[in-house]
Amino acid sequence: MMYWSRLLRRCSALSLLAIATALPINPVRADSIFDPYKQTIREQIPIGLSLRLPEQILLSAAEEQSIENFTVRVFVSQNPSRLTLSLHSCTESNQPCLLGSFVTENANNQAAQAELNRHQNQGARLTLKDGLFGYVVDSDRPQAADSFATMMWSQDNMIHTLSFPQSERQNMMYMAVSMARSDSIFRP
């Protein structure tokens, strides 16, 4: 029974990826979003961590309309060592406008390792590049407006996590593939 459940999740992820490649997408260049923040990001990356960014930010048509208002917020935690980039569709608002987040942590972080293990056991596996796999876990409430999907993988002694609304799940998977194939950014 467990074998069929995992097989179904894997087939679902691959089917969604195949379907999405046939859909027209108007991707936003990640450079244009992250460029104003790159110096701040580089200066704030905790020593010993590296970050990967996607080549493009892929979002649904409804979210792409707010591209001129995108902001990136940088959050750093020293204990445990973690860097979080949150992408917002507004500069100031009383309404929530979080579009997603990119997190990098050291692979030695026990909490991050436990969460990665949960993703590996419960999530759908996606090949990011040869020999490197990411794991997608969907929200327990996929139809809720505030539900998020997450994707995790380990690469170069870092654990990377993407978190985006369930409606952006497919685009999140594309961004993870791009990130896994991109160069790491380190503190100068």
PDB file of N, CA and C in Angstrom, residues 20-89:
ATOM      1  N   ALA A  20       2.797  21.338 -17.215  1.00  0.00           N
ATOM      2  CA  ALA A  20       3.183  22.744 -17.090  1.00  0.00           C
ATOM      3  C   ALA A  20       4.151  23.182 -18.177  1.00  0.00           C
ATOM      4  N   THR A  21       4.958  22.268 -18.683  1.00  0.00           N
ATOM      5  CA  THR A  21       5.894  22.660 -19.737  1.00  0.00           C
ATOM      6  C   THR A  21       5.160  23.034 -21.011  1.00  0.00           C
ATOM      7  N   ALA A  22       3.930  22.575 -21.159  1.00  0.00           N
ATOM      8  CA  ALA A  22       3.157  22.899 -22.351  1.00  0.00           C
ATOM      9  C   ALA A  22       2.394  24.210 -22.199  1.00  0.00           C
ATOM     10  N   LEU A  23       2.337  24.756 -20.973  1.00  0.00           N
ATOM     11  CA  LEU A  23       1.587  25.977 -20.736  1.00  0.00           C
ATOM     12  C   LEU A  23       2.463  27.202 -20.984  1.00  0.00           C
ATOM     13  N   PRO A  24       1.891  28.250 -21.543  1.00  0.00           N
ATOM     14  CA  PRO A  24       2.683  29.468 -21.744  1.00  0.00           C
ATOM     15  C   PRO A  24       2.946  30.143 -20.393  1.00  0.00           C
ATOM     16  N   ILE A  25       4.177  30.481 -20.150  1.00  0.00           N
ATOM     17  CA  ILE A  25       4.558  31.126 -18.901  1.00  0.00           C
ATOM     18  C   ILE A  25       5.318  32.392 -19.256  1.00  0.00           C
ATOM     19  N   ASN A  26       5.028  33.450 -18.552  1.00  0.00           N
ATOM     20  CA  ASN A  26       5.741  34.704 -18.741  1.00  0.00           C
ATOM     21  C   ASN A  26       6.621  34.905 -17.516  1.00  0.00           C
ATOM     22  N   PRO A  27       7.799  34.281 -17.471  1.00  0.00           N
ATOM     23  CA  PRO A  27       8.619  34.338 -16.272  1.00  0.00           C
ATOM     24  C   PRO A  27       9.234  35.714 -16.054  1.00  0.00           C
ATOM     25  N   VAL A  28       9.387  36.032 -14.803  1.00  0.00           N
ATOM     26  CA  VAL A  28      10.039  37.268 -14.408  1.00  0.00           C
ATOM     27  C   VAL A  28      11.501  36.930 -14.149  1.00  0.00           C
ATOM     28  N   ARG A  29      12.414  37.703 -14.667  1.00  0.00           N
ATOM     29  CA  ARG A  29      13.836  37.456 -14.440  1.00  0.00           C
ATOM     30  C   ARG A  29      14.161  37.662 -12.972  1.00  0.00           C
ATOM     31  N   ALA A  30      14.783  36.686 -12.363  1.00  0.00           N
ATOM     32  CA  ALA A  30      15.160  36.790 -10.960  1.00  0.00           C
ATOM     33  C   ALA A  30      16.152  37.920 -10.755  1.00  0.00           C
ATOM     34  N   ASP A  31      17.038  38.109 -11.751  1.00  0.00           N
ATOM     35  CA  ASP A  31      18.021  39.185 -11.624  1.00  0.00           C
ATOM     36  C   ASP A  31      17.334  40.519 -11.371  1.00  0.00           C
ATOM     37  N   SER A  32      16.265  40.774 -12.096  1.00  0.00           N
ATOM     38  CA  SER A  32      15.590  42.060 -11.947  1.00  0.00           C
ATOM     39  C   SER A  32      14.968  42.217 -10.570  1.00  0.00           C
ATOM     40  N   ILE A  33      14.599  41.120  -9.935  1.00  0.00           N
ATOM     41  CA  ILE A  33      14.011  41.189  -8.602  1.00  0.00           C
ATOM     42  C   ILE A  33      15.094  41.259  -7.534  1.00  0.00           C
ATOM     43  N   PHE A  34      16.121  40.430  -7.647  1.00  0.00           N
ATOM     44  CA  PHE A  34      17.136  40.344  -6.601  1.00  0.00           C
ATOM     45  C   PHE A  34      18.267  41.364  -6.747  1.00  0.00           C
ATOM     46  N   ASP A  35      18.439  41.944  -7.941  1.00  0.00           N
ATOM     47  CA  ASP A  35      19.551  42.877  -8.164  1.00  0.00           C
ATOM     48  C   ASP A  35      19.660  43.984  -7.116  1.00  0.00           C
ATOM     49  N   PRO A  36      18.581  44.676  -6.790  1.00  0.00           N
ATOM     50  CA  PRO A  36      18.721  45.748  -5.808  1.00  0.00           C
ATOM     51  C   PRO A  36      19.119  45.255  -4.406  1.00  0.00           C
ATOM     52  N   TYR A  37      18.984  43.960  -4.172  1.00  0.00           N
ATOM     53  CA  TYR A  37      19.234  43.415  -2.844  1.00  0.00           C
ATOM     54  C   TYR A  37      20.510  42.574  -2.762  1.00  0.00           C
ATOM     55  N   LYS A  38      21.171  42.339  -3.904  1.00  0.00           N
ATOM     56  CA  LYS A  38      22.305  41.405  -3.919  1.00  0.00           C
ATOM     57  C   LYS A  38      23.430  41.810  -2.973  1.00  0.00           C
ATOM     58  N   GLN A  39      23.760  43.074  -2.905  1.00  0.00           N
ATOM     59  CA  GLN A  39      24.827  43.498  -1.999  1.00  0.00           C
ATOM     60  C   GLN A  39      24.436  43.237  -0.547  1.00  0.00           C
ATOM     61  N   THR A  40      23.210  43.580  -0.187  1.00  0.00           N
ATOM     62  CA  THR A  40      22.718  43.335   1.166  1.00  0.00           C
ATOM     63  C   THR A  40      22.705  41.845   1.472  1.00  0.00           C
ATOM     64  N   ILE A  41      22.262  41.058   0.525  1.00  0.00           N
ATOM     65  CA  ILE A  41      22.218  39.603   0.708  1.00  0.00           C
ATOM     66  C   ILE A  41      23.631  39.070   0.944  1.00  0.00           C
ATOM     67  N   ARG A  42      24.578  39.452   0.088  1.00  0.00           N
ATOM     68  CA  ARG A  42      25.961  38.975   0.231  1.00  0.00           C
ATOM     69  C   ARG A  42      26.555  39.368   1.582  1.00  0.00           C
ATOM     70  N   GLU A  43      26.281  40.580   2.020  1.00  0.00           N
ATOM     71  CA  GLU A  43      26.827  41.050   3.286  1.00  0.00           C
ATOM     72  C   GLU A  43      26.204  40.344   4.488  1.00  0.00           C
ATOM     73  N   GLN A  44      24.982  39.839   4.322  1.00  0.00           N
ATOM     74  CA  GLN A  44      24.286  39.242   5.456  1.00  0.00           C
ATOM     75  C   GLN A  44      24.327  37.718   5.488  1.00  0.00           C
ATOM     76  N   ILE A  45      24.828  37.088   4.439  1.00  0.00           N
ATOM     77  CA  ILE A  45      24.912  35.627   4.468  1.00  0.00           C
ATOM     78  C   ILE A  45      25.812  35.234   5.630  1.00  0.00           C
ATOM     79  N   PRO A  46      25.310  34.429   6.557  1.00  0.00           N
ATOM     80  CA  PRO A  46      26.170  33.996   7.659  1.00  0.00           C
ATOM     81  C   PRO A  46      27.384  33.219   7.138  1.00  0.00           C
ATOM     82  N   ILE A  47      28.513  33.411   7.781  1.00  0.00           N
ATOM     83  CA  ILE A  47      29.733  32.695   7.391  1.00  0.00           C
ATOM     84  C   ILE A  47      29.461  31.201   7.477  1.00  0.00           C
ATOM     85  N   GLY A  48      29.870  30.486   6.440  1.00  0.00           N
ATOM     86  CA  GLY A  48      29.660  29.041   6.384  1.00  0.00           C
ATOM     87  C   GLY A  48      28.422  28.640   5.602  1.00  0.00           C
ATOM     88  N   LEU A  49      27.590  29.605   5.236  1.00  0.00           N
ATOM     89  CA  LEU A  49      26.408  29.302   4.437  1.00  0.00           C
ATOM     90  C   LEU A  49      26.613  29.789   3.009  1.00  0.00           C
ATOM     91  N   SER A  50      25.910  29.155   2.102  1.00  0.00           N
ATOM     92  CA  SER A  50      25.857  29.622   0.721  1.00  0.00           C
ATOM     93  C   SER A  50      24.397  29.625   0.294  1.00  0.00           C
ATOM     94  N   LEU A  51      24.093  30.435  -0.672  1.00  0.00           N
ATOM     95  CA  LEU A  51      22.725  30.613  -1.131  1.00  0.00           C
ATOM     96  C   LEU A  51      22.672  30.378  -2.623  1.00  0.00           C
ATOM     97  N   ARG A  52      21.574  29.841  -3.082  1.00  0.00           N
ATOM     98  CA  ARG A  52      21.325  29.682  -4.512  1.00  0.00           C
ATOM     99  C   ARG A  52      20.047  30.431  -4.844  1.00  0.00           C
ATOM    100  N   LEU A  53      20.058  31.109  -5.976  1.00  0.00           N
ATOM    101  CA  LEU A  53      18.879  31.835  -6.427  1.00  0.00           C
ATOM    102  C   LEU A  53      18.433  31.272  -7.773  1.00  0.00           C
ATOM    103  N   PRO A  54      17.137  31.310  -8.045  1.00  0.00           N
ATOM    104  CA  PRO A  54      16.665  30.828  -9.346  1.00  0.00           C
ATOM    105  C   PRO A  54      17.006  31.826 -10.445  1.00  0.00           C
ATOM    106  N   GLU A  55      17.121  31.314 -11.658  1.00  0.00           N
ATOM    107  CA  GLU A  55      17.363  32.188 -12.805  1.00  0.00           C
ATOM    108  C   GLU A  55      16.143  33.062 -13.073  1.00  0.00           C
ATOM    109  N   GLN A  56      14.960  32.501 -12.823  1.00  0.00           N
ATOM    110  CA  GLN A  56      13.716  33.221 -13.063  1.00  0.00           C
ATOM    111  C   GLN A  56      12.770  33.002 -11.895  1.00  0.00           C
ATOM    112  N   ILE A  57      11.953  33.994 -11.633  1.00  0.00           N
ATOM    113  CA  ILE A  57      10.855  33.850 -10.687  1.00  0.00           C
ATOM    114  C   ILE A  57       9.631  33.558 -11.532  1.00  0.00           C
ATOM    115  N   LEU A  58       9.088  32.385 -11.358  1.00  0.00           N
ATOM    116  CA  LEU A  58       7.910  31.985 -12.115  1.00  0.00           C
ATOM    117  C   LEU A  58       6.696  32.126 -11.212  1.00  0.00           C
ATOM    118  N   LEU A  59       5.702  32.865 -11.682  1.00  0.00           N
ATOM    119  CA  LEU A  59       4.482  33.065 -10.909  1.00  0.00           C
ATOM    120  C   LEU A  59       3.288  33.036 -11.847  1.00  0.00           C
ATOM    121  N   SER A  60       2.140  32.772 -11.272  1.00  0.00           N
ATOM    122  CA  SER A  60       0.916  32.780 -12.064  1.00  0.00           C
ATOM    123  C   SER A  60       0.654  34.189 -12.591  1.00  0.00           C
ATOM    124  N   ALA A  61      -0.163  34.282 -13.596  1.00  0.00           N
ATOM    125  CA  ALA A  61      -0.456  35.569 -14.235  1.00  0.00           C
ATOM    126  C   ALA A  61      -0.996  36.581 -13.231  1.00  0.00           C
ATOM    127  N   ALA A  62      -1.808  36.139 -12.285  1.00  0.00           N
ATOM    128  CA  ALA A  62      -2.389  37.053 -11.295  1.00  0.00           C
ATOM    129  C   ALA A  62      -1.300  37.704 -10.446  1.00  0.00           C
ATOM    130  N   GLU A  63      -0.270  36.959 -10.068  1.00  0.00           N
ATOM    131  CA  GLU A  63       0.808  37.500  -9.245  1.00  0.00           C
ATOM    132  C   GLU A  63       1.803  38.317 -10.052  1.00  0.00           C
ATOM    133  N   GLU A  64       2.007  37.959 -11.321  1.00  0.00           N
ATOM    134  CA  GLU A  64       2.965  38.685 -12.155  1.00  0.00           C
ATOM    135  C   GLU A  64       2.559  40.131 -12.375  1.00  0.00           C
ATOM    136  N   GLN A  65       1.263  40.413 -12.257  1.00  0.00           N
ATOM    137  CA  GLN A  65       0.789  41.780 -12.467  1.00  0.00           C
ATOM    138  C   GLN A  65       1.349  42.739 -11.428  1.00  0.00           C
ATOM    139  N   SER A  66       1.773  42.213 -10.276  1.00  0.00           N
ATOM    140  CA  SER A  66       2.272  43.081  -9.210  1.00  0.00           C
ATOM    141  C   SER A  66       3.799  43.155  -9.181  1.00  0.00           C
ATOM    142  N   ILE A  67       4.466  42.780 -10.274  1.00  0.00           N
ATOM    143  CA  ILE A  67       5.933  42.699 -10.312  1.00  0.00           C
ATOM    144  C   ILE A  67       6.602  44.017  -9.949  1.00  0.00           C
ATOM    145  N   GLU A  68       6.034  45.130 -10.334  1.00  0.00           N
ATOM    146  CA  GLU A  68       6.682  46.405 -10.031  1.00  0.00           C
ATOM    147  C   GLU A  68       6.678  46.707  -8.536  1.00  0.00           C
ATOM    148  N   ASN A  69       5.863  46.017  -7.779  1.00  0.00           N
ATOM    149  CA  ASN A  69       5.809  46.225  -6.333  1.00  0.00           C
ATOM    150  C   ASN A  69       6.573  45.165  -5.539  1.00  0.00           C
ATOM    151  N   PHE A  70       7.255  44.236  -6.222  1.00  0.00           N
ATOM    152  CA  PHE A  70       7.958  43.173  -5.513  1.00  0.00           C
ATOM    153  C   PHE A  70       9.036  43.746  -4.607  1.00  0.00           C
ATOM    154  N   THR A  71       9.125  43.201  -3.433  1.00  0.00           N
ATOM    155  CA  THR A  71      10.212  43.527  -2.509  1.00  0.00           C
ATOM    156  C   THR A  71      10.783  42.228  -1.966  1.00  0.00           C
ATOM    157  N   VAL A  72      12.046  42.286  -1.612  1.00  0.00           N
ATOM    158  CA  VAL A  72      12.730  41.145  -1.015  1.00  0.00           C
ATOM    159  C   VAL A  72      13.146  41.568   0.386  1.00  0.00           C
ATOM    160  N   ARG A  73      12.839  40.731   1.350  1.00  0.00           N
ATOM    161  CA  ARG A  73      13.249  40.992   2.726  1.00  0.00           C
ATOM    162  C   ARG A  73      14.239  39.914   3.130  1.00  0.00           C
ATOM    163  N   VAL A  74      15.304  40.334   3.787  1.00  0.00           N
ATOM    164  CA  VAL A  74      16.380  39.428   4.188  1.00  0.00           C
ATOM    165  C   VAL A  74      16.312  39.252   5.701  1.00  0.00           C
ATOM    166  N   PHE A  75      16.246  37.995   6.137  1.00  0.00           N
ATOM    167  CA  PHE A  75      16.234  37.669   7.558  1.00  0.00           C
ATOM    168  C   PHE A  75      17.392  36.724   7.845  1.00  0.00           C
ATOM    169  N   VAL A  76      18.163  37.030   8.868  1.00  0.00           N
ATOM    170  CA  VAL A  76      19.311  36.215   9.233  1.00  0.00           C
ATOM    171  C   VAL A  76      19.140  35.736  10.669  1.00  0.00           C
ATOM    172  N   SER A  77      19.408  34.464  10.868  1.00  0.00           N
ATOM    173  CA  SER A  77      19.425  33.889  12.210  1.00  0.00           C
ATOM    174  C   SER A  77      20.813  33.315  12.432  1.00  0.00           C
ATOM    175  N   GLN A  78      21.388  33.593  13.589  1.00  0.00           N
ATOM    176  CA  GLN A  78      22.728  33.080  13.891  1.00  0.00           C
ATOM    177  C   GLN A  78      22.690  31.741  14.619  1.00  0.00           C
ATOM    178  N   ASN A  79      21.643  31.468  15.366  1.00  0.00           N
ATOM    179  CA  ASN A  79      21.596  30.223  16.127  1.00  0.00           C
ATOM    180  C   ASN A  79      20.203  29.630  16.045  1.00  0.00           C
ATOM    181  N   PRO A  80      19.932  28.734  15.124  1.00  0.00           N
ATOM    182  CA  PRO A  80      20.872  28.151  14.180  1.00  0.00           C
ATOM    183  C   PRO A  80      21.132  29.107  13.013  1.00  0.00           C
ATOM    184  N   SER A  81      22.234  28.879  12.330  1.00  0.00           N
ATOM    185  CA  SER A  81      22.632  29.708  11.211  1.00  0.00           C
ATOM    186  C   SER A  81      21.674  29.482  10.039  1.00  0.00           C
ATOM    187  N   ARG A  82      20.961  30.560   9.665  1.00  0.00           N
ATOM    188  CA  ARG A  82      19.942  30.442   8.618  1.00  0.00           C
ATOM    189  C   ARG A  82      19.807  31.787   7.910  1.00  0.00           C
ATOM    190  N   LEU A  83      19.571  31.725   6.611  1.00  0.00           N
ATOM    191  CA  LEU A  83      19.285  32.909   5.820  1.00  0.00           C
ATOM    192  C   LEU A  83      17.947  32.689   5.128  1.00  0.00           C
ATOM    193  N   THR A  84      17.056  33.655   5.279  1.00  0.00           N
ATOM    194  CA  THR A  84      15.739  33.585   4.646  1.00  0.00           C
ATOM    195  C   THR A  84      15.539  34.816   3.786  1.00  0.00           C
ATOM    196  N   LEU A  85      15.163  34.596   2.540  1.00  0.00           N
ATOM    197  CA  LEU A  85      14.754  35.675   1.649  1.00  0.00           C
ATOM    198  C   LEU A  85      13.258  35.509   1.442  1.00  0.00           C
ATOM    199  N   SER A  86      12.500  36.525   1.795  1.00  0.00           N
ATOM    200  CA  SER A  86      11.060  36.444   1.561  1.00  0.00           C
ATOM    201  C   SER A  86      10.704  37.417   0.435  1.00  0.00           C
ATOM    202  N   LEU A  87       9.876  36.951  -0.456  1.00  0.00           N
ATOM    203  CA  LEU A  87       9.458  37.710  -1.630  1.00  0.00           C
ATOM    204  C   LEU A  87       8.030  38.188  -1.404  1.00  0.00           C
ATOM    205  N   HIS A  88       7.835  39.505  -1.493  1.00  0.00           N
ATOM    206  CA  HIS A  88       6.526  40.105  -1.227  1.00  0.00           C
ATOM    207  C   HIS A  88       6.033  40.854  -2.454  1.00  0.00           C
ATOM    208  N   SER A  89       4.718  40.900  -2.618  1.00  0.00           N
ATOM    209  CA  SER A  89       4.127  41.578  -3.773  1.00  0.00           C
ATOM    210  C   SER A  89       3.723  43.014  -3.455  1.00  0.00           C
TER     211      SER A  89
END
